[in-house]
Each structure stands twice: as structure tokens, then as C-alpha cells.
Tab-separated table of C-alpha atoms in Angstrom:
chain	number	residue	atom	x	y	z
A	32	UNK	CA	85.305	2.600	-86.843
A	33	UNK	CA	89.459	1.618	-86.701
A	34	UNK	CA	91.358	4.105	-88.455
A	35	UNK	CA	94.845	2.456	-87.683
A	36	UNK	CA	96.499	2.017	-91.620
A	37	UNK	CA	93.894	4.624	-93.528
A	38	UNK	CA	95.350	7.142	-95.272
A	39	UNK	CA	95.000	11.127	-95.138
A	40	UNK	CA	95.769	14.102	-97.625
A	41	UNK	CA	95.716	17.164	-95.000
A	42	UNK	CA	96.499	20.543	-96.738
A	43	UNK	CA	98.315	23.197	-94.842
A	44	UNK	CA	99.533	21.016	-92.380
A	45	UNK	CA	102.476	22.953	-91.381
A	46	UNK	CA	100.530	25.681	-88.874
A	47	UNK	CA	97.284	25.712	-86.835
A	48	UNK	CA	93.804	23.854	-87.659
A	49	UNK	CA	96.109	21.741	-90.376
A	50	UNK	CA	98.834	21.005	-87.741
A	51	UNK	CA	96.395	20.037	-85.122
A	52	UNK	CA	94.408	17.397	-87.472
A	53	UNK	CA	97.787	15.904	-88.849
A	54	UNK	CA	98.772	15.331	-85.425
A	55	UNK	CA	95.100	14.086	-83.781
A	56	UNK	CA	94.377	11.667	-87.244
A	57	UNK	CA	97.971	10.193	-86.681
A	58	UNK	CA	97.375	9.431	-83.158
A	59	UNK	CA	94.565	7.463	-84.320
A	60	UNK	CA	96.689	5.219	-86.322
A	61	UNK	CA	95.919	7.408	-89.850
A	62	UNK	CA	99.255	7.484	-92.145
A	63	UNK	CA	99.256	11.207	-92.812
A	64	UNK	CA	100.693	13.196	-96.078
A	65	UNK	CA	101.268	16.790	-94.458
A	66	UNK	CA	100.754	18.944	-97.016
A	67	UNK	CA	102.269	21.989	-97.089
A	68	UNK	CA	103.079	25.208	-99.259
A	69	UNK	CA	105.272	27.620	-97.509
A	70	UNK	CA	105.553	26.324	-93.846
A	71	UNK	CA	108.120	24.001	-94.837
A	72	UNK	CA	109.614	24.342	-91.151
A	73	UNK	CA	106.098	23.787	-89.560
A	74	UNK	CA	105.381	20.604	-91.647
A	75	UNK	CA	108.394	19.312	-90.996
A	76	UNK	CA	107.846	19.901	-87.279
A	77	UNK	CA	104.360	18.011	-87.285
A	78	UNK	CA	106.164	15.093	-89.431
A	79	UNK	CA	108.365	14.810	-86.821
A	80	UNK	CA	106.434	14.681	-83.849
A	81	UNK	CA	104.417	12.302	-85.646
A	82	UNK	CA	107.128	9.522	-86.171
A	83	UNK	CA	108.460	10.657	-82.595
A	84	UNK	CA	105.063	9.249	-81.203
A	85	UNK	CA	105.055	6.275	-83.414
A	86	UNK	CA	102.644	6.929	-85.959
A	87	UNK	CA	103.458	7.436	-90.377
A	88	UNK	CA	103.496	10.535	-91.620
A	89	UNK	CA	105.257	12.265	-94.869
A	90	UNK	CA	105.799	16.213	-95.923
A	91	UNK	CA	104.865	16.938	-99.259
A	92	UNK	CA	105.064	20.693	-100.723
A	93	UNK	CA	102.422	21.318	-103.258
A	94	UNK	CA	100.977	25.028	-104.017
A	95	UNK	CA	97.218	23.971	-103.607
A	96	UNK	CA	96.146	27.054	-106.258
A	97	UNK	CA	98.520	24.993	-109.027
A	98	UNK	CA	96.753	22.016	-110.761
A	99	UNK	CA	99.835	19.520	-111.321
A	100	UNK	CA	101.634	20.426	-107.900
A	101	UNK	CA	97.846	18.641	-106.154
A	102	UNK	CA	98.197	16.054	-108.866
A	103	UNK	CA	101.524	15.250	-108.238
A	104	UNK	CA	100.766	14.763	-104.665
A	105	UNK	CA	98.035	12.419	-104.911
A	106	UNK	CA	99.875	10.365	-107.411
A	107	UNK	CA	102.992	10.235	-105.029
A	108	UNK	CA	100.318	9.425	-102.220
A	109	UNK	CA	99.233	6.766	-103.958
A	110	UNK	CA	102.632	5.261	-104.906
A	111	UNK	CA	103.921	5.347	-101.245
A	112	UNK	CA	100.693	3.906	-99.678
A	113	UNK	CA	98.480	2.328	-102.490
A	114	UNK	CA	95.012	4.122	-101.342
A	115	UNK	CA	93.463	7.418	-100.075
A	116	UNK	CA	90.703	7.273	-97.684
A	117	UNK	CA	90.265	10.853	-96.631
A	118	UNK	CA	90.821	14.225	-97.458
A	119	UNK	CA	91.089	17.218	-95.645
A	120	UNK	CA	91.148	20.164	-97.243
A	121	UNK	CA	92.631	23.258	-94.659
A	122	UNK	CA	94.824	25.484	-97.134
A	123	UNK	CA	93.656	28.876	-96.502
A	124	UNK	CA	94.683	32.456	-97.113
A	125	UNK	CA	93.323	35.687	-96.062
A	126	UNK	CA	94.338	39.316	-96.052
A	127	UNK	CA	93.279	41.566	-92.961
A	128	UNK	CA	91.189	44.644	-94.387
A	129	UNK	CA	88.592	46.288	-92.427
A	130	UNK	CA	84.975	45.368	-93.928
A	131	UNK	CA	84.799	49.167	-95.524
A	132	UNK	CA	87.786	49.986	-96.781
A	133	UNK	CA	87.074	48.662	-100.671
A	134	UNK	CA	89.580	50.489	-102.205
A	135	UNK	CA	92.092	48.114	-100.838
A	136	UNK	CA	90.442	45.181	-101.922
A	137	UNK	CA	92.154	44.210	-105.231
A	138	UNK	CA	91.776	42.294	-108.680
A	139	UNK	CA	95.391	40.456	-107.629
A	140	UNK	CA	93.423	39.928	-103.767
A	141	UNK	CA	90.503	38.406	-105.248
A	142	UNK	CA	92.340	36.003	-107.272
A	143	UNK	CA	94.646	34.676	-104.818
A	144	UNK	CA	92.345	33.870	-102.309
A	145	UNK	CA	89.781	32.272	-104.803
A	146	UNK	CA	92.871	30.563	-106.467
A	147	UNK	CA	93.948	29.133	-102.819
A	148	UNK	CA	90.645	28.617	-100.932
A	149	UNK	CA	88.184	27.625	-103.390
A	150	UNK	CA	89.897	26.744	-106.720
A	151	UNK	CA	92.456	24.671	-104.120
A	152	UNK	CA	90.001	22.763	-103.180
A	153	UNK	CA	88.582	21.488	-106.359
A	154	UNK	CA	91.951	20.857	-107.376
A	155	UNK	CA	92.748	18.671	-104.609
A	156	UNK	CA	88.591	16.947	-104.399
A	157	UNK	CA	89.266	16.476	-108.316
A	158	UNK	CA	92.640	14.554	-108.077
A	159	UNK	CA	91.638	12.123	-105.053
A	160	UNK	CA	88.184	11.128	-106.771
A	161	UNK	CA	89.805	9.023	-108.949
A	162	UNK	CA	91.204	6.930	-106.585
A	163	UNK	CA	88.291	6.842	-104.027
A	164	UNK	CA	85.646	5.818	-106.792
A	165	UNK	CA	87.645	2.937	-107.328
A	166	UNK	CA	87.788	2.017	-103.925
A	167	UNK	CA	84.106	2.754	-103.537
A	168	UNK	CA	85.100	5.113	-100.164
A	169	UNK	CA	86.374	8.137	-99.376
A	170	UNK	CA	85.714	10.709	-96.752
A	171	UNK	CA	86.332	14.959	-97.755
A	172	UNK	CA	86.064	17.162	-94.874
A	173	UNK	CA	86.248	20.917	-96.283
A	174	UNK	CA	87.040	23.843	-93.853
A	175	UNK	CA	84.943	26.460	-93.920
A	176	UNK	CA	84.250	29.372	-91.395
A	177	UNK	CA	81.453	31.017	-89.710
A	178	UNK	CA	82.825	33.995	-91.858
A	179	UNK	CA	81.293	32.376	-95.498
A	180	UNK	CA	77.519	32.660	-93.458
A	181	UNK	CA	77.567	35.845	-91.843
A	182	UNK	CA	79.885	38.178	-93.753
A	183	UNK	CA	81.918	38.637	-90.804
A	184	UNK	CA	85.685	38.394	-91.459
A	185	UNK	CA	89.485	39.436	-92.247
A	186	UNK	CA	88.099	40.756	-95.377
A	187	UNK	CA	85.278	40.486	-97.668
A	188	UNK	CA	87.012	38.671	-100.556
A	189	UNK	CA	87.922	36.250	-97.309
A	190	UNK	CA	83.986	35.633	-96.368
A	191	UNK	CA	83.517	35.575	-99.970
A	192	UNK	CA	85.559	32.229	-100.580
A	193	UNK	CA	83.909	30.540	-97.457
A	194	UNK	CA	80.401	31.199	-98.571
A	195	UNK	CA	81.525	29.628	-102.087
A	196	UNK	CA	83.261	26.856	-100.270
A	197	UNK	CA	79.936	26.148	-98.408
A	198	UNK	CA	77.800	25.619	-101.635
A	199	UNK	CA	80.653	23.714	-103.524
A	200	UNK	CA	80.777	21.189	-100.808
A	201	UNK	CA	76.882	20.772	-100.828
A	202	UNK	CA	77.623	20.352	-104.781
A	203	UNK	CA	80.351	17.711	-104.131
A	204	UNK	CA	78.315	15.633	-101.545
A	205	UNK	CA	75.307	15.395	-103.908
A	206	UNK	CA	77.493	14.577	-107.171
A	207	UNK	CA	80.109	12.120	-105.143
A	208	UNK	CA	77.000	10.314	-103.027
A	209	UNK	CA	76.408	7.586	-101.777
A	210	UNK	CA	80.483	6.128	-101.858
A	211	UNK	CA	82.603	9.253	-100.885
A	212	UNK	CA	80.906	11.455	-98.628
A	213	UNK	CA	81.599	15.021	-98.683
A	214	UNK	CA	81.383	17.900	-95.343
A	215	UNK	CA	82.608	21.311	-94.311
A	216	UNK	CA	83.513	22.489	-90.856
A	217	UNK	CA	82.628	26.056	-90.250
A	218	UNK	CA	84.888	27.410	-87.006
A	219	UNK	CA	83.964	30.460	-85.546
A	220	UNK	CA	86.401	32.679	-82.944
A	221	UNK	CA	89.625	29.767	-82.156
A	222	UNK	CA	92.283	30.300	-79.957
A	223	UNK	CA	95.146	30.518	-82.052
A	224	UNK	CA	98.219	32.663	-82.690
A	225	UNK	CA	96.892	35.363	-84.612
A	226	UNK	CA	95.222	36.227	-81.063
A	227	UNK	CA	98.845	37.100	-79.432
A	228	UNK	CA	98.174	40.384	-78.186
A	229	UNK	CA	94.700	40.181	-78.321
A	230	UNK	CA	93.984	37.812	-75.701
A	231	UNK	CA	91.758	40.254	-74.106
A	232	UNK	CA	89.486	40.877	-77.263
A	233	UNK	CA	89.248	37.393	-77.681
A	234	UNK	CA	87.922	36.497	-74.734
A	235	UNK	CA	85.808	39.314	-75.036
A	236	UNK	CA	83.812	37.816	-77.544
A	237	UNK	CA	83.376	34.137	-75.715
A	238	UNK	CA	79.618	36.248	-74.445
A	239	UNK	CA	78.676	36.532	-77.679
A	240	UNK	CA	78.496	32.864	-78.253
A	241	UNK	CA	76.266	29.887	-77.202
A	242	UNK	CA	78.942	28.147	-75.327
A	243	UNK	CA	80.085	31.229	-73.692
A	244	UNK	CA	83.706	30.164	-74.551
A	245	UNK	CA	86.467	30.107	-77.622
A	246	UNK	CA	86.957	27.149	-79.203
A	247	UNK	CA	89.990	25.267	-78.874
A	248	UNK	CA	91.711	23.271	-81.629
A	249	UNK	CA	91.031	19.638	-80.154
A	250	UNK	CA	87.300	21.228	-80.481
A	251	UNK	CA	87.970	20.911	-84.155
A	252	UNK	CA	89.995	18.364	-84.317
A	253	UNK	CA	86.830	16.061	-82.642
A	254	UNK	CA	84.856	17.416	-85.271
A	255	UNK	CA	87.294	16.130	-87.550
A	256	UNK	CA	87.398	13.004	-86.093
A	257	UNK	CA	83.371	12.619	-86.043
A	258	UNK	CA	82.954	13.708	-90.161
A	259	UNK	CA	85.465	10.763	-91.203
A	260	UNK	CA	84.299	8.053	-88.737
């Protein structure tokens, strides 16, 4: 399938799994909205580099968690390029606290993460429906982790909103079948920058896993790639 002139929502483009996927959909000829919240400098980076190698890309700051900031970024995704074909929903937050310390886990920790990494999500699936039912195609890839299936994480509210996100995309692909097709990705151990320092731990855990190595991003970002073609 061609994906030169389709056009992609990808939330927290600014950093990471986000930056990566803005970047690899663009170089497939994808005009890219790079969503961001707070890494204005990082979005603006990964617009950059984008138009620097030729392809279309725009920033656009919307707080995923807030209802009319998604809407307002589908409707100005819309305005700019007249369709949206896929969706990629990366906007994440965590908070590192060890799996048995509960007394640190609270009300206000709970409700940011759901608010961000499963309410987020809804907000954004909800506003690009519209538009992809009347096109009769659409394409929602949902990032998950191997966190939301075995409990294993930065912190329990963390695996918490993964597990959710897991069933709500199963709930999305059967409600949204057969036109716009609906998936999660579910990374495990990446090699990414909240390693630095850790190298050695990381690594550490590559004999742990089937492929006896860490993921990379472009590991992802083919996954990516696969889901929407």
C-alpha cells in the first residue's frame, strides 16, 4: 500500500516512540500533525527534520487529557489537509514508584495518568471517528506496553492504564469494524533515554527475552508501519 499524501495524528510526538513514528511515517510520504503537550522544543525538532528531508509535517500543542484541546486539533487537521487516515495514539505518562510502596500511590496519581493514557485516548479515537466514517477508512494504532499484561512497571497505576488501554482497543476494533480498524502495540524493555545510566541493567535483561536482545525504536516503528498498511 502507497502512503505518499495520507495523513497522520501522532500524539506525543516531541520525544521517543512518538518522535520515531513522526519521523519513519513521514519518510514514507505520510503528512504528519506532531502532536505535542509539553515537548514543545522536541516537536519542533521532529517538524523540522521532517521538512529538512522533504516530507509535510505540522506541530500542534494539545493536552491529550482536555476534550476541546483533541478537538481542536482534529478540526485544524482537517482544515489544513481535508482528511485523516490514521491515528496514532503515543501520549503517555508515568510516575516511577516501586511496585510496594502504596502509600505513595495517590488519588491526584491515579487521575492523571488515567486522564492522559486512557481517557486521552478516547478523546482523541472519539474526535477522528467522525471524519474516518465518512471516508469509510481509517487506521488507530494504540500504544500499549507489556506492563498492562504482566503487572510489571514504573508503577501500578502505570500497568493499570495499559491493561485498560488493551481492552478499550479490543472495544474500539469491534464497535469501529469493518471501515476503521483499530490495534495496540505492546513494547516491552526499549532502548531509550530513560536507560542513561543504566545501560548495564538494560542489557541485563535482553536474557530474559525471546530474542535475547532490547528492542530498538525502528523495531516499533516497523510495527507501526505493518498495523496501518
Amino acid at each position: 500500500m502507497n502512503l505518499k499524501d495520507k495523513v497522520a495524528i501522532v500524539t506525543g510526538a516531541g520525544s521517543g516512540i512518538g518522535r520515531a513514528t513522526a519521523i519513519c511515517l513521514a519518510a514514507e510520504g505520510v503528512k504528519v500533525i506532531a502532536n505535542y503537550s509539553q515537548s514543545e522544543e522536541g516537536a519542533l525538532e521532529v517538524v523540522e527534520k521532517i521538512r529538512n528531508d522533504g516530507g509535510v509535517a505540522i506541530p500542534f500543542r494539545a493536552d491529550v487529557s482536555i476534550e476541546h484541546e483533541v478537538q481542536d486539533m482534529v478540526t485544524h487537521t482537517f482544515m489544513v489537509f481535508e482528511k485523516i487516515d490514521f491515528l496514532v495514539n503515543n501520549a503517555s505518562i508515568t510516575y516511577q514508584i516501586p511496585m510496594n510502596e502504596l502509600d505513595e500511590v495517590t488519588g491526584e496519581i491515579w487521575d492523571s495518568l488515567f486522564a492522559v493514557n486512557v481517557k486521552g485516548i478516547f478523546h482523541c479515537v472519539k474526535a477522528v471517528v467522525l471524519h474516518m466514517k465518512k471516508q469509510s477508512a481509517g487506521a488507530i494504532i494504540n500504544l500499549e506496553s507489556v506492563a498492562g499484561g504482566n503487572g510489571i512497571g514504573s508503577s501500578i497505576p502505570y500497568a493499570a492504564t495499559k491493561s485498560a488501554i488493551h481492552t478499550m482497543t479490543r472495544s474500539l476494533a469491534i464497535s469501529l469494524a469493518p471501515d476503521i480498524r483499530v490495534n495496540c502495540i505492546s513494547p516491552g524493555s526499549l532502548a531509550m533515554r530513560w536507560w542513561a545510566g543504566n545501560e548495564e541493567r538494560m542489557h541485563g535483561l535482553a536474557g530474559q527475552l525471546p530474542l535475547k536482545r532490547i528492542s530498538t525504536l525502528e523495531d516499533i516503528t516497523d510495527t507501526f508501519l505493518f498495523q496501518l498498511i
